């Protein structure tokens, strides 16, 4: 859709560890493919306190809640033709967010999103681990060494700061959150039809 004037812009606020954001990915991609909608993708961290090695999902959520969520998400993923395997751990996404900041002007955002979501929900990899980030760099055709160098030199901080300024506009309680202008349109999973209705109101 290059060169096309967009009718409206929405903000999609997400975290790579959130399966509900993963479920919404096809809907958002369809939205900007079929409508003149620009999507501003803003990654956040819903569990910034998570250790880099990850934390056990069932311990974190509770066994019953984790199993209930797994069943629901698995059914929704199947209906969307998404491969989904629930990871045993909740991963820290801080480094993934930094790699996104590095990659965002070099690689189409869709490729970045799919690389991370595949890593988490298909291969159950810890995207807080350096070796996994190196692997994702290779998949995206990016220089891991240059990423690490820019990280050390704090050259990515201004992108993170810009994202934080956008996030601070909204009282975000859950992800995904979809916003337009100053208003939150939706929180959590919603259907494509609901999305279309929201953006046309």
Coordinates of C-alpha atoms in Angstrom, one line a residue:
X1 CA 0.0 0.0 0.0
X2 CA 3.0 2.3 -0.5
X3 CA 2.0 5.7 -1.9
X4 CA -1.6 5.3 -0.8
X5 CA -3.1 8.1 1.4
X6 CA -4.4 6.5 4.6
X7 CA -7.9 7.5 5.8
X8 CA -7.2 6.8 9.4
X9 CA -4.4 5.8 11.7
X10 CA -4.7 3.4 14.6
X11 CA -2.2 2.4 17.3
X12 CA -1.8 -1.2 18.2
X13 CA -0.1 -1.7 21.6
X14 CA 1.2 -5.2 22.1
X15 CA 3.7 -7.4 24.0
X16 CA 5.4 -10.3 22.4
X17 CA 4.7 -12.5 25.4
X18 CA 0.9 -12.0 25.2
X19 CA -0.9 -14.7 23.3
X20 CA -3.9 -12.5 22.8
X21 CA -1.8 -10.0 20.8
X22 CA -0.7 -13.0 18.7
X23 CA -4.3 -13.9 18.1
X24 CA -5.1 -10.3 17.0
X25 CA -2.2 -10.2 14.5
X26 CA -4.1 -11.6 11.5
X27 CA -7.1 -9.2 12.2
X28 CA -4.8 -6.2 12.2
X29 CA -2.9 -7.3 9.1
X30 CA -6.2 -7.8 7.3
X31 CA -7.5 -4.4 8.5
X32 CA -4.7 -2.5 6.8
X33 CA -4.6 -4.8 3.8
X34 CA -8.3 -4.3 3.0
X35 CA -8.9 -0.7 4.3
X36 CA -6.9 2.5 4.0
X37 CA -5.7 2.2 7.6
X38 CA -2.3 3.0 8.9
X39 CA -1.1 1.0 11.9
X40 CA 1.4 2.3 14.3
X41 CA 2.8 -0.7 16.1
X42 CA 3.9 0.1 19.7
X43 CA 5.6 -2.7 21.7
X44 CA 5.3 -2.6 25.5
X45 CA 6.2 -4.8 28.5
X46 CA 3.3 -6.1 30.5
X47 CA 5.5 -8.0 32.9
X48 CA 8.8 -6.0 33.1
X49 CA 9.7 -7.6 36.4
X50 CA 10.0 -11.0 34.8
X51 CA 13.6 -12.4 35.1
X52 CA 15.6 -12.8 31.9
X53 CA 15.6 -16.5 32.3
X54 CA 11.8 -16.5 32.4
X55 CA 9.4 -17.6 35.1
X56 CA 7.1 -20.6 35.2
X57 CA 3.7 -19.8 33.7
X58 CA 1.6 -22.0 35.9
X59 CA 3.3 -20.7 39.0
X60 CA 2.8 -17.1 37.8
X61 CA -0.9 -17.5 36.8
X62 CA -2.0 -20.5 38.8
X63 CA -2.5 -23.9 37.3
X64 CA -6.3 -23.6 36.8
X65 CA -6.1 -20.1 35.2
X66 CA -3.2 -21.2 32.9
X67 CA -5.0 -24.3 31.7
X68 CA -8.3 -22.4 31.1
X69 CA -6.5 -19.7 29.2
X70 CA -4.6 -22.4 27.2
X71 CA -7.8 -24.1 26.1
X72 CA -9.4 -20.9 25.0
X73 CA -6.4 -19.5 23.2
X74 CA -5.8 -22.9 21.4
X75 CA -9.4 -22.9 20.1
X76 CA -9.2 -19.3 18.9
X77 CA -5.8 -19.9 17.3
X78 CA -7.2 -23.0 15.4
X79 CA -10.1 -20.9 14.1
X80 CA -7.6 -18.4 12.7
X81 CA -5.3 -21.1 11.3
X82 CA -2.5 -20.0 13.6
X83 CA 0.0 -22.6 15.0
X84 CA 0.1 -22.2 18.8
X85 CA 2.0 -24.0 21.5
X86 CA 1.8 -22.5 24.9
X87 CA 5.2 -21.9 26.4
X88 CA 6.0 -23.2 29.8
X89 CA 7.6 -19.9 30.8
X90 CA 6.7 -16.3 30.7
X91 CA 9.6 -14.5 29.1
X92 CA 11.0 -11.1 29.7
X93 CA 10.5 -9.0 26.5
X94 CA 12.8 -6.0 27.2
X95 CA 15.6 -7.1 24.9
X96 CA 13.0 -8.1 22.2
X97 CA 11.7 -4.6 22.4
X98 CA 15.1 -3.2 21.9
X99 CA 15.8 -5.4 18.9
X100 CA 12.5 -4.2 17.5
X101 CA 13.7 -0.6 17.9
X102 CA 16.8 -1.5 16.0
X103 CA 15.0 -3.4 13.2
X104 CA 12.0 -1.2 12.7
X105 CA 13.5 1.1 10.1
X106 CA 15.4 -1.7 8.3
X107 CA 12.8 -4.5 8.0
X108 CA 9.1 -4.5 7.4
X109 CA 7.3 -4.5 10.7
X110 CA 5.3 -7.6 9.8
X111 CA 8.4 -9.6 9.4
X112 CA 9.7 -8.5 12.8
X113 CA 6.4 -9.4 14.5
X114 CA 6.1 -12.8 12.9
X115 CA 9.7 -13.6 13.8
X116 CA 9.1 -12.9 17.5
X117 CA 5.7 -14.4 17.7
X118 CA 6.8 -17.6 16.0
X119 CA 9.8 -17.8 18.3
X120 CA 7.5 -17.6 21.4
X121 CA 4.3 -19.4 20.4
X122 CA 5.6 -22.0 17.9
X123 CA 9.1 -22.7 19.1
X124 CA 8.7 -21.6 22.7
X125 CA 12.1 -19.9 22.7
X126 CA 13.2 -17.4 25.4
X127 CA 13.3 -14.1 23.5
X128 CA 15.1 -12.6 26.5
X129 CA 18.2 -14.8 25.7
X130 CA 21.0 -13.3 23.6
X131 CA 21.3 -16.5 21.4
X132 CA 17.7 -16.3 20.5
X133 CA 17.9 -12.7 19.6
X134 CA 21.0 -13.5 17.5
X135 CA 18.9 -16.1 15.7
X136 CA 16.1 -13.7 15.0
X137 CA 18.6 -11.2 13.6
X138 CA 19.8 -13.8 11.2
X139 CA 16.3 -14.6 10.1
X140 CA 15.6 -10.9 9.5
X141 CA 18.9 -10.4 7.6
X142 CA 20.2 -8.0 10.3
X143 CA 23.6 -7.6 11.9
X144 CA 23.6 -8.9 15.4
X145 CA 26.9 -7.2 16.0
X146 CA 25.6 -3.8 14.9
X147 CA 22.5 -4.3 17.0
X148 CA 24.6 -5.1 20.1
X149 CA 26.9 -2.1 19.3
X150 CA 24.0 0.3 19.1
X151 CA 22.6 -1.2 22.2
X152 CA 25.8 -0.6 24.2
X153 CA 26.0 2.9 22.8
X154 CA 22.4 3.6 23.8
X155 CA 21.5 4.6 20.3
X156 CA 18.1 2.9 20.5
X157 CA 17.0 4.9 23.6
X158 CA 15.3 7.7 21.5
X159 CA 13.0 5.1 19.8
X160 CA 12.0 3.6 23.1
X161 CA 11.4 7.1 24.5
X162 CA 9.1 7.9 21.6
X163 CA 7.2 4.7 22.2
X164 CA 6.9 5.5 25.9
X165 CA 5.5 9.0 25.1
X166 CA 2.7 7.4 23.1
X167 CA 2.0 4.8 25.8
X168 CA 1.8 7.5 28.4
X169 CA -1.2 9.0 26.6
X170 CA -3.4 6.0 27.4
X171 CA -4.5 4.3 30.7
X172 CA -3.4 0.8 29.5
X173 CA -4.5 -2.0 31.6
X174 CA -4.3 -4.9 29.2
X175 CA -2.8 -5.8 25.8
X176 CA -3.6 -5.7 23.0
X177 CA -4.9 -2.2 23.2
X178 CA -6.1 -0.5 20.0
X179 CA -6.3 3.3 20.1
X180 CA -7.1 6.1 17.6
X181 CA -6.2 9.7 18.4
X182 CA -6.8 10.2 22.1
X183 CA -9.3 7.4 22.4
X184 CA -9.0 3.7 23.2
X185 CA -11.1 1.7 20.7
X186 CA -10.6 -1.8 22.1
X187 CA -8.9 -3.8 24.7
X188 CA -8.2 -7.5 24.4
X189 CA -9.3 -9.8 21.5
X190 CA -12.0 -8.6 19.2
X191 CA -13.3 -9.8 15.8
X192 CA -12.4 -8.3 12.4
X193 CA -16.0 -7.2 12.0
X194 CA -15.8 -5.4 15.3
X195 CA -12.6 -3.7 14.3
X196 CA -14.1 -2.4 11.0
X197 CA -17.1 -1.1 12.9
X198 CA -14.9 0.7 15.4
X199 CA -12.8 2.5 12.9
X200 CA -15.8 3.6 10.8
X201 CA -17.6 5.2 13.8

